[in-house]
Amino acid sequence: MDSNILIIDSINKSYNNNHVLKDIFLKINIGDIVGILGRNGSGKSTLLKIIFGTLEAESKFIKVGDKIYEKLFREKNIAKYLPQNDFLPKQLNVKKIIKMYLGKDKIKSFLNDKIIENIISTKIKNLSGGEIRYLEVKLLMNLDTKYVLLDEPFNGVSPILVEEMKKSIVENSINKGFILTDHDYRNVLSVANKIYIITNGCLKELKNKEELKYYGYIPME
């Protein structure tokens, strides 16, 4: 088996007898950008946390290549996860954050970015929400990891920064696999090569945009 294939299987999760996720199966390879859609409370964030290992489930099976993993966050080079909430230390400036996260060999290329250049000396607490999100996403994509899980990466981000993010995601998919969720399905559809929707606890693969209407995610025209 390809040592890079991430297999997610048999994920079941309940809250107060409400079966949020039912026998979820997903297979991802390097080069895939997997978009997961669903209404608020459908289980998108729950699924990413279970995959990453920061949330327990009644059952789950996570495998990369021939090796089974219980908690991916404990592994150095398998996966990184972008939560919905900001995670960077507020008192540090952008330059110090970059040095903390990246090795010297990556810093130069990372700084070759007009958006980063404009905020390089600014403390995290003084950045806009969109600038923080942009920095977080770019940092995770520059770490040595096979997979990146992005939960609402475009939320609260200006259209210009969203377009830059999407461009970076596509460029980095050459040597990484992505799973991303977002409420703006248009942004997800514009970058993903595989689209799924969580409905009634089940993960359904979509063949085209029209199926979003079938599942009641967007209105019929």
mmCIF file with all atom_site columns, C-alpha atoms in Angstrom:
data_model
loop_
_atom_site.group_PDB
_atom_site.id
_atom_site.type_symbol
_atom_site.label_atom_id
_atom_site.label_alt_id
_atom_site.label_comp_id
_atom_site.label_asym_id
_atom_site.label_entity_id
_atom_site.label_seq_id
_atom_site.pdbx_PDB_ins_code
_atom_site.Cartn_x
_atom_site.Cartn_y
_atom_site.Cartn_z
_atom_site.occupancy
_atom_site.B_iso_or_equiv
_atom_site.pdbx_formal_charge
_atom_site.auth_seq_id
_atom_site.auth_comp_id
_atom_site.auth_asym_id
_atom_site.auth_atom_id
_atom_site.pdbx_PDB_model_num
ATOM 1   C CA . MET A 1 1   ? 0.000   0.000  0.000  1.00 0.00 ? 1   MET A CA 1
ATOM 2   C CA . ASP A 1 2   ? 1.097   3.580  -0.742 1.00 0.00 ? 2   ASP A CA 1
ATOM 3   C CA . SER A 1 3   ? 2.775   4.848  2.434  1.00 0.00 ? 3   SER A CA 1
ATOM 4   C CA . ASN A 1 4   ? 1.056   8.226  2.007  1.00 0.00 ? 4   ASN A CA 1
ATOM 5   C CA . ILE A 1 5   ? -2.585  7.135  1.831  1.00 0.00 ? 5   ILE A CA 1
ATOM 6   C CA . LEU A 1 6   ? -4.617  8.294  4.829  1.00 0.00 ? 6   LEU A CA 1
ATOM 7   C CA . ILE A 1 7   ? -7.548  5.993  5.571  1.00 0.00 ? 7   ILE A CA 1
ATOM 8   C CA . ILE A 1 8   ? -10.253 7.075  7.999  1.00 0.00 ? 8   ILE A CA 1
ATOM 9   C CA . ASP A 1 9   ? -12.834 4.418  8.781  1.00 0.00 ? 9   ASP A CA 1
ATOM 10  C CA . SER A 1 10  ? -15.570 3.369  11.209 1.00 0.00 ? 10  SER A CA 1
ATOM 11  C CA . ILE A 1 11  ? -15.839 6.757  12.931 1.00 0.00 ? 11  ILE A CA 1
ATOM 12  C CA . ASN A 1 12  ? -18.853 6.925  15.214 1.00 0.00 ? 12  ASN A CA 1
ATOM 13  C CA . LYS A 1 13  ? -19.568 9.787  17.585 1.00 0.00 ? 13  LYS A CA 1
ATOM 14  C CA . SER A 1 14  ? -22.586 10.592 19.757 1.00 0.00 ? 14  SER A CA 1
ATOM 15  C CA . TYR A 1 15  ? -23.550 13.450 22.055 1.00 0.00 ? 15  TYR A CA 1
ATOM 16  C CA . ASN A 1 16  ? -26.358 12.850 24.537 1.00 0.00 ? 16  ASN A CA 1
ATOM 17  C CA . ASN A 1 17  ? -27.711 9.921  22.502 1.00 0.00 ? 17  ASN A CA 1
ATOM 18  C CA . ASN A 1 18  ? -27.566 12.005 19.321 1.00 0.00 ? 18  ASN A CA 1
ATOM 19  C CA . HIS A 1 19  ? -25.568 10.071 16.731 1.00 0.00 ? 19  HIS A CA 1
ATOM 20  C CA . VAL A 1 20  ? -23.577 12.925 15.138 1.00 0.00 ? 20  VAL A CA 1
ATOM 21  C CA . LEU A 1 21  ? -21.257 10.804 12.971 1.00 0.00 ? 21  LEU A CA 1
ATOM 22  C CA . LYS A 1 22  ? -22.172 7.372  11.655 1.00 0.00 ? 22  LYS A CA 1
ATOM 23  C CA . ASP A 1 23  ? -19.602 4.947  10.248 1.00 0.00 ? 23  ASP A CA 1
ATOM 24  C CA . ILE A 1 24  ? -17.587 7.646  8.483  1.00 0.00 ? 24  ILE A CA 1
ATOM 25  C CA . PHE A 1 25  ? -15.148 6.468  5.816  1.00 0.00 ? 25  PHE A CA 1
ATOM 26  C CA . LEU A 1 26  ? -12.683 8.673  3.954  1.00 0.00 ? 26  LEU A CA 1
ATOM 27  C CA . LYS A 1 27  ? -9.550  7.955  1.922  1.00 0.00 ? 27  LYS A CA 1
ATOM 28  C CA . ILE A 1 28  ? -7.083  10.716 1.044  1.00 0.00 ? 28  ILE A CA 1
ATOM 29  C CA . ASN A 1 29  ? -3.771  10.785 -0.771 1.00 0.00 ? 29  ASN A CA 1
ATOM 30  C CA . ILE A 1 30  ? -1.065  13.361 -1.321 1.00 0.00 ? 30  ILE A CA 1
ATOM 31  C CA . GLY A 1 31  ? -2.393  15.774 -3.928 1.00 0.00 ? 31  GLY A CA 1
ATOM 32  C CA . ASP A 1 32  ? -5.987  15.564 -2.738 1.00 0.00 ? 32  ASP A CA 1
ATOM 33  C CA . ILE A 1 33  ? -7.881  18.609 -1.529 1.00 0.00 ? 33  ILE A CA 1
ATOM 34  C CA . VAL A 1 34  ? -10.952 17.223 0.180  1.00 0.00 ? 34  VAL A CA 1
ATOM 35  C CA . GLY A 1 35  ? -13.760 19.669 0.925  1.00 0.00 ? 35  GLY A CA 1
ATOM 36  C CA . ILE A 1 36  ? -16.307 18.760 3.596  1.00 0.00 ? 36  ILE A CA 1
ATOM 37  C CA . LEU A 1 37  ? -19.550 20.727 3.696  1.00 0.00 ? 37  LEU A CA 1
ATOM 38  C CA . GLY A 1 38  ? -22.500 20.610 6.055  1.00 0.00 ? 38  GLY A CA 1
ATOM 39  C CA . ARG A 1 39  ? -24.814 22.765 8.095  1.00 0.00 ? 39  ARG A CA 1
ATOM 40  C CA . ASN A 1 40  ? -23.875 24.159 11.506 1.00 0.00 ? 40  ASN A CA 1
ATOM 41  C CA . GLY A 1 41  ? -23.744 21.327 14.010 1.00 0.00 ? 41  GLY A CA 1
ATOM 42  C CA . SER A 1 42  ? -23.536 18.649 11.333 1.00 0.00 ? 42  SER A CA 1
ATOM 43  C CA . GLY A 1 43  ? -20.235 17.330 12.712 1.00 0.00 ? 43  GLY A CA 1
ATOM 44  C CA . LYS A 1 44  ? -17.569 18.839 10.429 1.00 0.00 ? 44  LYS A CA 1
ATOM 45  C CA . SER A 1 45  ? -15.359 20.161 13.243 1.00 0.00 ? 45  SER A CA 1
ATOM 46  C CA . THR A 1 46  ? -16.041 17.053 15.294 1.00 0.00 ? 46  THR A CA 1
ATOM 47  C CA . LEU A 1 47  ? -14.779 14.880 12.458 1.00 0.00 ? 47  LEU A CA 1
ATOM 48  C CA . LEU A 1 48  ? -11.542 16.840 12.033 1.00 0.00 ? 48  LEU A CA 1
ATOM 49  C CA . LYS A 1 49  ? -10.829 16.730 15.771 1.00 0.00 ? 49  LYS A CA 1
ATOM 50  C CA . ILE A 1 50  ? -11.410 12.971 15.850 1.00 0.00 ? 50  ILE A CA 1
ATOM 51  C CA . ILE A 1 51  ? -9.099  12.455 12.864 1.00 0.00 ? 51  ILE A CA 1
ATOM 52  C CA . PHE A 1 52  ? -6.404  14.582 14.519 1.00 0.00 ? 52  PHE A CA 1
ATOM 53  C CA . GLY A 1 53  ? -6.884  12.744 17.813 1.00 0.00 ? 53  GLY A CA 1
ATOM 54  C CA . THR A 1 54  ? -7.902  15.618 20.110 1.00 0.00 ? 54  THR A CA 1
ATOM 55  C CA . LEU A 1 55  ? -11.478 14.322 20.483 1.00 0.00 ? 55  LEU A CA 1
ATOM 56  C CA . GLU A 1 56  ? -12.484 10.811 21.458 1.00 0.00 ? 56  GLU A CA 1
ATOM 57  C CA . ALA A 1 57  ? -15.014 8.774  19.497 1.00 0.00 ? 57  ALA A CA 1
ATOM 58  C CA . GLU A 1 58  ? -17.003 5.621  20.229 1.00 0.00 ? 58  GLU A CA 1
ATOM 59  C CA . SER A 1 59  ? -15.040 3.994  17.427 1.00 0.00 ? 59  SER A CA 1
ATOM 60  C CA . LYS A 1 60  ? -12.449 5.035  14.865 1.00 0.00 ? 60  LYS A CA 1
ATOM 61  C CA . PHE A 1 61  ? -9.751  3.618  12.619 1.00 0.00 ? 61  PHE A CA 1
ATOM 62  C CA . ILE A 1 62  ? -6.950  5.872  11.364 1.00 0.00 ? 62  ILE A CA 1
ATOM 63  C CA . LYS A 1 63  ? -4.258  4.455  9.122  1.00 0.00 ? 63  LYS A CA 1
ATOM 64  C CA . VAL A 1 64  ? -1.440  5.983  7.069  1.00 0.00 ? 64  VAL A CA 1
ATOM 65  C CA . GLY A 1 65  ? 0.174   3.490  4.732  1.00 0.00 ? 65  GLY A CA 1
ATOM 66  C CA . ASP A 1 66  ? 0.523   0.270  6.709  1.00 0.00 ? 66  ASP A CA 1
ATOM 67  C CA . LYS A 1 67  ? 0.579   1.864  10.159 1.00 0.00 ? 67  LYS A CA 1
ATOM 68  C CA . ILE A 1 68  ? -2.419  2.414  12.426 1.00 0.00 ? 68  ILE A CA 1
ATOM 69  C CA . TYR A 1 69  ? -2.488  5.563  14.570 1.00 0.00 ? 69  TYR A CA 1
ATOM 70  C CA . GLU A 1 70  ? -4.475  6.336  17.687 1.00 0.00 ? 70  GLU A CA 1
ATOM 71  C CA . LYS A 1 71  ? -3.704  10.064 17.881 1.00 0.00 ? 71  LYS A CA 1
ATOM 72  C CA . LEU A 1 72  ? -2.175  11.829 14.888 1.00 0.00 ? 72  LEU A CA 1
ATOM 73  C CA . PHE A 1 73  ? -1.287  14.943 16.882 1.00 0.00 ? 73  PHE A CA 1
ATOM 74  C CA . ARG A 1 74  ? 1.373   12.912 18.699 1.00 0.00 ? 74  ARG A CA 1
ATOM 75  C CA . GLU A 1 75  ? 3.139   12.169 15.415 1.00 0.00 ? 75  GLU A CA 1
ATOM 76  C CA . LYS A 1 76  ? 5.660   14.739 14.186 1.00 0.00 ? 76  LYS A CA 1
ATOM 77  C CA . ASN A 1 77  ? 5.298   14.531 10.418 1.00 0.00 ? 77  ASN A CA 1
ATOM 78  C CA . ILE A 1 78  ? 1.840   13.124 9.701  1.00 0.00 ? 78  ILE A CA 1
ATOM 79  C CA . ALA A 1 79  ? -0.783  15.848 10.154 1.00 0.00 ? 79  ALA A CA 1
ATOM 80  C CA . LYS A 1 80  ? -1.352  19.387 11.393 1.00 0.00 ? 80  LYS A CA 1
ATOM 81  C CA . TYR A 1 81  ? -4.690  20.901 12.356 1.00 0.00 ? 81  TYR A CA 1
ATOM 82  C CA . LEU A 1 82  ? -6.079  24.423 12.097 1.00 0.00 ? 82  LEU A CA 1
ATOM 83  C CA . PRO A 1 83  ? -8.813  24.888 14.739 1.00 0.00 ? 83  PRO A CA 1
ATOM 84  C CA . GLN A 1 84  ? -11.530 27.505 14.399 1.00 0.00 ? 84  GLN A CA 1
ATOM 85  C CA . ASN A 1 85  ? -10.035 29.539 17.242 1.00 0.00 ? 85  ASN A CA 1
ATOM 86  C CA . ASP A 1 86  ? -6.739  31.457 16.943 1.00 0.00 ? 86  ASP A CA 1
ATOM 87  C CA . PHE A 1 87  ? -3.782  29.576 18.439 1.00 0.00 ? 87  PHE A CA 1
ATOM 88  C CA . LEU A 1 88  ? -0.782  31.910 18.069 1.00 0.00 ? 88  LEU A CA 1
ATOM 89  C CA . PRO A 1 89  ? 0.658   33.654 21.190 1.00 0.00 ? 89  PRO A CA 1
ATOM 90  C CA . LYS A 1 90  ? -0.798  37.175 21.259 1.00 0.00 ? 90  LYS A CA 1
ATOM 91  C CA . GLN A 1 91  ? 2.225   38.956 22.766 1.00 0.00 ? 91  GLN A CA 1
ATOM 92  C CA . LEU A 1 92  ? 4.752   37.880 20.133 1.00 0.00 ? 92  LEU A CA 1
ATOM 93  C CA . ASN A 1 93  ? 5.287   39.592 16.819 1.00 0.00 ? 93  ASN A CA 1
ATOM 94  C CA . VAL A 1 94  ? 5.041   37.875 13.469 1.00 0.00 ? 94  VAL A CA 1
ATOM 95  C CA . LYS A 1 95  ? 8.803   37.605 12.960 1.00 0.00 ? 95  LYS A CA 1
ATOM 96  C CA . LYS A 1 96  ? 9.290   35.748 16.264 1.00 0.00 ? 96  LYS A CA 1
ATOM 97  C CA . ILE A 1 97  ? 6.369   33.450 15.501 1.00 0.00 ? 97  ILE A CA 1
ATOM 98  C CA . ILE A 1 98  ? 7.878   32.508 12.149 1.00 0.00 ? 98  ILE A CA 1
ATOM 99  C CA . LYS A 1 99  ? 11.241  31.722 13.759 1.00 0.00 ? 99  LYS A CA 1
ATOM 100 C CA . MET A 1 100 ? 9.486   29.543 16.355 1.00 0.00 ? 100 MET A CA 1
ATOM 101 C CA . TYR A 1 101 ? 7.671   27.465 13.756 1.00 0.00 ? 101 TYR A CA 1
ATOM 102 C CA . LEU A 1 102 ? 10.039  27.227 10.812 1.00 0.00 ? 102 LEU A CA 1
ATOM 103 C CA . GLY A 1 103 ? 13.618  26.153 10.259 1.00 0.00 ? 103 GLY A CA 1
ATOM 104 C CA . LYS A 1 104 ? 16.128  28.545 8.736  1.00 0.00 ? 104 LYS A CA 1
ATOM 105 C CA . ASP A 1 105 ? 15.869  26.871 5.342  1.00 0.00 ? 105 ASP A CA 1
ATOM 106 C CA . LYS A 1 106 ? 12.187  27.792 5.034  1.00 0.00 ? 106 LYS A CA 1
ATOM 107 C CA . ILE A 1 107 ? 12.107  31.279 6.527  1.00 0.00 ? 107 ILE A CA 1
ATOM 108 C CA . LYS A 1 108 ? 13.486  33.069 3.458  1.00 0.00 ? 108 LYS A CA 1
ATOM 109 C CA . SER A 1 109 ? 10.873  31.687 1.070  1.00 0.00 ? 109 SER A CA 1
ATOM 110 C CA . PHE A 1 110 ? 8.151   32.201 3.680  1.00 0.00 ? 110 PHE A CA 1
ATOM 111 C CA . LEU A 1 111 ? 9.020   35.896 3.920  1.00 0.00 ? 111 LEU A CA 1
ATOM 112 C CA . ASN A 1 112 ? 8.785   36.290 0.143  1.00 0.00 ? 112 ASN A CA 1
ATOM 113 C CA . ASP A 1 113 ? 5.155   37.287 0.571  1.00 0.00 ? 113 ASP A CA 1
ATOM 114 C CA . LYS A 1 114 ? 3.855   40.850 0.396  1.00 0.00 ? 114 LYS A CA 1
ATOM 115 C CA . ILE A 1 115 ? 1.154   40.184 2.975  1.00 0.00 ? 115 ILE A CA 1
ATOM 116 C CA . ILE A 1 116 ? 3.677   38.798 5.463  1.00 0.00 ? 116 ILE A CA 1
ATOM 117 C CA . GLU A 1 117 ? 6.123   41.611 4.684  1.00 0.00 ? 117 GLU A CA 1
ATOM 118 C CA . ASN A 1 118 ? 3.526   44.196 5.673  1.00 0.00 ? 118 ASN A CA 1
ATOM 119 C CA . ILE A 1 119 ? 2.898   42.650 9.103  1.00 0.00 ? 119 ILE A CA 1
ATOM 120 C CA . ILE A 1 120 ? 6.341   41.226 9.930  1.00 0.00 ? 120 ILE A CA 1
ATOM 121 C CA . SER A 1 121 ? 6.962   43.495 12.953 1.00 0.00 ? 121 SER A CA 1
ATOM 122 C CA . THR A 1 122 ? 3.373   43.532 14.229 1.00 0.00 ? 122 THR A CA 1
ATOM 123 C CA . LYS A 1 123 ? 2.312   41.700 17.376 1.00 0.00 ? 123 LYS A CA 1
ATOM 124 C CA . ILE A 1 124 ? -0.321  39.026 16.896 1.00 0.00 ? 124 ILE A CA 1
ATOM 125 C CA . LYS A 1 125 ? -2.752  40.897 19.173 1.00 0.00 ? 125 LYS A CA 1
ATOM 126 C CA . ASN A 1 126 ? -2.649  43.878 16.785 1.00 0.00 ? 126 ASN A CA 1
ATOM 127 C CA . LEU A 1 127 ? -3.410  41.919 13.622 1.00 0.00 ? 127 LEU A CA 1
ATOM 128 C CA . SER A 1 128 ? -6.857  41.663 12.098 1.00 0.00 ? 128 SER A CA 1
ATOM 129 C CA . GLY A 1 129 ? -8.658  38.341 12.345 1.00 0.00 ? 129 GLY A CA 1
ATOM 130 C CA . GLY A 1 130 ? -8.079  37.743 8.656  1.00 0.00 ? 130 GLY A CA 1
ATOM 131 C CA . GLU A 1 131 ? -4.352  38.450 8.901  1.00 0.00 ? 131 GLU A CA 1
ATOM 132 C CA . ILE A 1 132 ? -4.029  36.019 11.822 1.00 0.00 ? 132 ILE A CA 1
ATOM 133 C CA . ARG A 1 133 ? -5.895  33.360 9.883  1.00 0.00 ? 133 ARG A CA 1
ATOM 134 C CA . TYR A 1 134 ? -3.693  33.884 6.834  1.00 0.00 ? 134 TYR A CA 1
ATOM 135 C CA . LEU A 1 135 ? -0.533  33.580 8.929  1.00 0.00 ? 135 LEU A CA 1
ATOM 136 C CA . GLU A 1 136 ? -1.782  30.448 10.717 1.00 0.00 ? 136 GLU A CA 1
ATOM 137 C CA . VAL A 1 137 ? -2.704  28.690 7.487  1.00 0.00 ? 137 VAL A CA 1
ATOM 138 C CA . LYS A 1 138 ? 0.562   29.561 5.798  1.00 0.00 ? 138 LYS A CA 1
ATOM 139 C CA . LEU A 1 139 ? 2.595   28.404 8.812  1.00 0.00 ? 139 LEU A CA 1
ATOM 140 C CA . LEU A 1 140 ? 0.866   25.020 8.902  1.00 0.00 ? 140 LEU A CA 1
ATOM 141 C CA . MET A 1 141 ? 1.369   24.527 5.173  1.00 0.00 ? 141 MET A CA 1
ATOM 142 C CA . ASN A 1 142 ? 5.110   25.163 5.525  1.00 0.00 ? 142 ASN A CA 1
ATOM 143 C CA . LEU A 1 143 ? 5.646   22.531 8.223  1.00 0.00 ? 143 LEU A CA 1
ATOM 144 C CA . ASP A 1 144 ? 7.016   19.100 7.289  1.00 0.00 ? 144 ASP A CA 1
ATOM 145 C CA . THR A 1 145 ? 3.771   17.164 7.381  1.00 0.00 ? 145 THR A CA 1
ATOM 146 C CA . LYS A 1 146 ? 1.862   14.987 4.931  1.00 0.00 ? 146 LYS A CA 1
ATOM 147 C CA . TYR A 1 147 ? -1.626  16.220 5.738  1.00 0.00 ? 147 TYR A CA 1
ATOM 148 C CA . VAL A 1 148 ? -3.209  19.510 6.786  1.00 0.00 ? 148 VAL A CA 1
ATOM 149 C CA . LEU A 1 149 ? -6.684  19.712 8.325  1.00 0.00 ? 149 LEU A CA 1
ATOM 150 C CA . LEU A 1 150 ? -8.218  23.171 7.962  1.00 0.00 ? 150 LEU A CA 1
ATOM 151 C CA . ASP A 1 151 ? -11.376 24.017 9.931  1.00 0.00 ? 151 ASP A CA 1
ATOM 152 C CA . GLU A 1 152 ? -13.034 27.175 8.559  1.00 0.00 ? 152 GLU A CA 1
ATOM 153 C CA . PRO A 1 153 ? -9.812  28.668 7.115  1.00 0.00 ? 153 PRO A CA 1
ATOM 154 C CA . PHE A 1 154 ? -11.673 31.401 5.184  1.00 0.00 ? 154 PHE A CA 1
ATOM 155 C CA . ASN A 1 155 ? -13.969 32.551 7.989  1.00 0.00 ? 155 ASN A CA 1
ATOM 156 C CA . GLY A 1 156 ? -13.681 36.309 8.605  1.00 0.00 ? 156 GLY A CA 1
ATOM 157 C CA . VAL A 1 157 ? -10.976 36.682 5.954  1.00 0.00 ? 157 VAL A CA 1
ATOM 158 C CA . SER A 1 158 ? -11.074 39.396 3.281  1.00 0.00 ? 158 SER A CA 1
ATOM 159 C CA . PRO A 1 159 ? -11.601 38.256 -0.337 1.00 0.00 ? 159 PRO A CA 1
ATOM 160 C CA . ILE A 1 160 ? -8.037  39.224 -1.297 1.00 0.00 ? 160 ILE A CA 1
ATOM 161 C CA . LEU A 1 161 ? -6.521  37.094 1.475  1.00 0.00 ? 161 LEU A CA 1
ATOM 162 C CA . VAL A 1 162 ? -8.927  34.235 0.711  1.00 0.00 ? 162 VAL A CA 1
ATOM 163 C CA . GLU A 1 163 ? -7.692  34.156 -2.884 1.00 0.00 ? 163 GLU A CA 1
ATOM 164 C CA . GLU A 1 164 ? -4.069  34.072 -1.691 1.00 0.00 ? 164 GLU A CA 1
ATOM 165 C CA . MET A 1 165 ? -4.899  31.257 0.744  1.00 0.00 ? 165 MET A CA 1
ATOM 166 C CA . LYS A 1 166 ? -6.585  29.207 -1.952 1.00 0.00 ? 166 LYS A CA 1
ATOM 167 C CA . LYS A 1 167 ? -3.633  29.701 -4.274 1.00 0.00 ? 167 LYS A CA 1
ATOM 168 C CA . SER A 1 168 ? -1.248  28.485 -1.540 1.00 0.00 ? 168 SER A CA 1
ATOM 169 C CA . ILE A 1 169 ? -3.416  25.452 -0.784 1.00 0.00 ? 169 ILE A CA 1
ATOM 170 C CA . VAL A 1 170 ? -3.403  24.388 -4.434 1.00 0.00 ? 170 VAL A CA 1
ATOM 171 C CA . GLU A 1 171 ? 0.360   24.954 -4.743 1.00 0.00 ? 171 GLU A CA 1
ATOM 172 C CA . ASN A 1 172 ? 1.101   22.973 -1.571 1.00 0.00 ? 172 ASN A CA 1
ATOM 173 C CA . SER A 1 173 ? -1.144  20.091 -2.613 1.00 0.00 ? 173 SER A CA 1
ATOM 174 C CA . ILE A 1 174 ? 1.728   18.930 -4.827 1.00 0.00 ? 174 ILE A CA 1
ATOM 175 C CA . ASN A 1 175 ? 3.307   17.340 -1.738 1.00 0.00 ? 175 ASN A CA 1
ATOM 176 C CA . LYS A 1 176 ? 0.489   17.398 0.826  1.00 0.00 ? 176 LYS A CA 1
ATOM 177 C CA . GLY A 1 177 ? -3.083  16.257 1.244  1.00 0.00 ? 177 GLY A CA 1
ATOM 178 C CA . PHE A 1 178 ? -5.737  18.639 2.575  1.00 0.00 ? 178 PHE A CA 1
ATOM 179 C CA . ILE A 1 179 ? -9.075  18.303 4.315  1.00 0.00 ? 179 ILE A CA 1
ATOM 180 C CA . LEU A 1 180 ? -10.927 21.575 4.667  1.00 0.00 ? 180 LEU A CA 1
ATOM 181 C CA . THR A 1 181 ? -14.332 22.768 5.817  1.00 0.00 ? 181 THR A CA 1
ATOM 182 C CA . ASP A 1 182 ? -15.929 26.152 5.329  1.00 0.00 ? 182 ASP A CA 1
ATOM 183 C CA . HIS A 1 183 ? -19.392 27.699 5.332  1.00 0.00 ? 183 HIS A CA 1
ATOM 184 C CA . ASP A 1 184 ? -18.713 29.405 2.012  1.00 0.00 ? 184 ASP A CA 1
ATOM 185 C CA . TYR A 1 185 ? -19.142 26.414 -0.258 1.00 0.00 ? 185 TYR A CA 1
ATOM 186 C CA . ARG A 1 186 ? -18.008 28.445 -3.285 1.00 0.00 ? 186 ARG A CA 1
ATOM 187 C CA . ASN A 1 187 ? -14.480 28.751 -1.919 1.00 0.00 ? 187 ASN A CA 1
ATOM 188 C CA . VAL A 1 188 ? -14.397 25.057 -1.093 1.00 0.00 ? 188 VAL A CA 1
ATOM 189 C CA . LEU A 1 189 ? -15.650 24.060 -4.535 1.00 0.00 ? 189 LEU A CA 1
ATOM 190 C CA . SER A 1 190 ? -13.071 26.276 -6.240 1.00 0.00 ? 190 SER A CA 1
ATOM 191 C CA . VAL A 1 191 ? -10.078 24.386 -4.767 1.00 0.00 ? 191 VAL A CA 1
ATOM 192 C CA . ALA A 1 192 ? -11.249 20.877 -3.828 1.00 0.00 ? 192 ALA A CA 1
ATOM 193 C CA . ASN A 1 193 ? -10.897 17.892 -6.128 1.00 0.00 ? 193 ASN A CA 1
ATOM 194 C CA . LYS A 1 194 ? -13.183 15.822 -3.880 1.00 0.00 ? 194 LYS A CA 1
ATOM 195 C CA . ILE A 1 195 ? -16.345 17.167 -2.227 1.00 0.00 ? 195 ILE A CA 1
ATOM 196 C CA . TYR A 1 196 ? -18.314 15.570 0.594  1.00 0.00 ? 196 TYR A CA 1
ATOM 197 C CA . ILE A 1 197 ? -21.295 16.637 2.667  1.00 0.00 ? 197 ILE A CA 1
ATOM 198 C CA . ILE A 1 198 ? -22.235 15.486 6.165  1.00 0.00 ? 198 ILE A CA 1
ATOM 199 C CA . THR A 1 199 ? -25.975 14.947 6.332  1.00 0.00 ? 199 THR A CA 1
ATOM 200 C CA . ASN A 1 200 ? -27.856 13.092 9.063  1.00 0.00 ? 200 ASN A CA 1
ATOM 201 C CA . GLY A 1 201 ? -24.509 11.945 10.450 1.00 0.00 ? 201 GLY A CA 1
ATOM 202 C CA . CYS A 1 202 ? -23.385 10.314 7.207  1.00 0.00 ? 202 CYS A CA 1
ATOM 203 C CA . LEU A 1 203 ? -20.607 11.409 4.860  1.00 0.00 ? 203 LEU A CA 1
ATOM 204 C CA . LYS A 1 204 ? -21.759 11.524 1.240  1.00 0.00 ? 204 LYS A CA 1
ATOM 205 C CA . GLU A 1 205 ? -19.487 12.155 -1.724 1.00 0.00 ? 205 GLU A CA 1
ATOM 206 C CA . LEU A 1 206 ? -20.835 14.694 -4.204 1.00 0.00 ? 206 LEU A CA 1
ATOM 207 C CA . LYS A 1 207 ? -20.357 14.383 -7.934 1.00 0.00 ? 207 LYS A CA 1
ATOM 208 C CA . ASN A 1 208 ? -21.299 17.968 -8.721 1.00 0.00 ? 208 ASN A CA 1
ATOM 209 C CA . LYS A 1 209 ? -22.662 21.222 -7.295 1.00 0.00 ? 209 LYS A CA 1
ATOM 210 C CA . GLU A 1 210 ? -26.224 20.273 -8.177 1.00 0.00 ? 210 GLU A CA 1
ATOM 211 C CA . GLU A 1 211 ? -26.198 17.575 -5.509 1.00 0.00 ? 211 GLU A CA 1
ATOM 212 C CA . LEU A 1 212 ? -25.923 20.327 -2.867 1.00 0.00 ? 212 LEU A CA 1
ATOM 213 C CA . LYS A 1 213 ? -29.492 21.218 -3.806 1.00 0.00 ? 213 LYS A CA 1
ATOM 214 C CA . TYR A 1 214 ? -30.589 17.598 -3.453 1.00 0.00 ? 214 TYR A CA 1
ATOM 215 C CA . TYR A 1 215 ? -29.284 17.515 0.122  1.00 0.00 ? 215 TYR A CA 1
ATOM 216 C CA . GLY A 1 216 ? -30.882 20.882 0.907  1.00 0.00 ? 216 GLY A CA 1
ATOM 217 C CA . TYR A 1 217 ? -27.572 22.675 1.435  1.00 0.00 ? 217 TYR A CA 1
ATOM 218 C CA . ILE A 1 218 ? -28.334 25.361 -1.127 1.00 0.00 ? 218 ILE A CA 1
ATOM 219 C CA . PRO A 1 219 ? -31.822 26.339 -2.332 1.00 0.00 ? 219 PRO A CA 1
ATOM 220 C CA . MET A 1 220 ? -33.379 25.070 -5.527 1.00 0.00 ? 220 MET A CA 1
ATOM 221 C CA . GLU A 1 221 ? -33.368 27.678 -8.282 1.00 0.00 ? 221 GLU A CA 1
#
